[in-house]
Steps between C-alpha positions, in 0.01 A plus 500: 500500500224343298496124455394361166536206265541408135133425447529218248685288756145419612410382151279645228161617629209731431587861579259539790589163653872575503456841659282346773747217564798734534315708758408187698862384493607826661676683216494874448636501145545286189709485187271421209608337176155495345542207255638284782261608776156526342273265311389634163830678435752287310725777370539873541310560178190346658473770768193722471383810682235282664775277645686802631187648656420171674856475633504855632161468670563153646844577638385833644202327662728244666764762589778338295738753348669428166863615524609308187320435172718212381600496133835321478643549153812404305625859476858429397442234235706575186208377286330825397153345468513353851633822644244718323219282630645528850512879486150536355353260756659692786369829360151350488533378858608843621158626392330199659685560826344844526154347463543257791696738723827304490812680621740366235520265203771248585734311269836325488727571203524154340353150506793254464809442712772687312874449483737787575545560128126492434434753774737742330327451165151539647583802717464780240175347373371493857597862549321610184184313602497652848535850356210443261272372774595782737407751230149353506499499881578872494209567263258305720653604833540130580800307631714220360689290755790283384634204695873413509590132460858373495445286187340787302648815341396702807729287713671716763517835679710656226245410232213640708683827560586527131136457398378765743782732395402468134125527552519791746144453625470318831140618533379285211767228519518301822651177629375166631755348738514121533792374705459142381555610140827672589677235709694279261746349751336488844770270634775756426321832557521723804133592487519777758752684282334401172151625588643814659680582175187444294267696723737788568541562128158427350263505798347831402363349180325203661120502481428140603685203648440141401548271796594138447759244607672200348747217547743341256482131419805278439530637145465861618145502370252751639247359748237736651487503880284642776609843614782473751581140409718567195825681425380862503616695805238770544638682807681773305205549265256521792711761677524706182124485454436613857742791464418614147178354358263401783204533260642257240284239328630148575368252243544128565592305187501122452256474787356159590140550618550225759765704679368850428432567867860434600630720219268787593616471861863513384441817300316665788827481695644746249 
């Protein structure tokens, strides 16, 4: 397994400085959301070929792979203008991902926390957007990776299987698996069974895993935690990785630089 990090958790830096820092910290890989990670890039429209060339060269020099080119868009929004912008931005980033050698372009399927009724309304819009972006991925021989989140239209195993059934192209459409985004009721969930059900059914589509942990405050609010100190029970996930995907990218999200060493050590146990 290859241990990586969401790069902008270290703040916004010059391209070369960030690549050097990640190598010194001990990472093998990074998820890059360019407007969040690099100085001089405020939005995706600011990206130039010079930026992409610098990124590719710097990250190759420091032996940091780029499994995910982050471009999280509001794919299911019923507002046609918002949705069109999301699709076009993702198409642009698919081309950019080829330039920097990224494995996939990663996105969730919405921005806001949706109600049950809203998820149903947004779902067909999400599906249409995914199909449009995958068409571009096929032309470029690039990959789109979608990330399930329980408060988004792509909320559960059934939704994931439906998307892959409709798209019928698991070469150009992949999955980012983030356990923390799928565990709505940790206090009432048999996690051994829950993660087994997820991984047995959709494991073959997973390209990357996000690794994070959290606790709930008195109001059931989300509070990031060090790995192993929150509610996520990783034993079942670890065993699945060892048996089925020993070469998986593990990308730490919500990392606190002060405790990066402990988190890296935790992931090395995988």
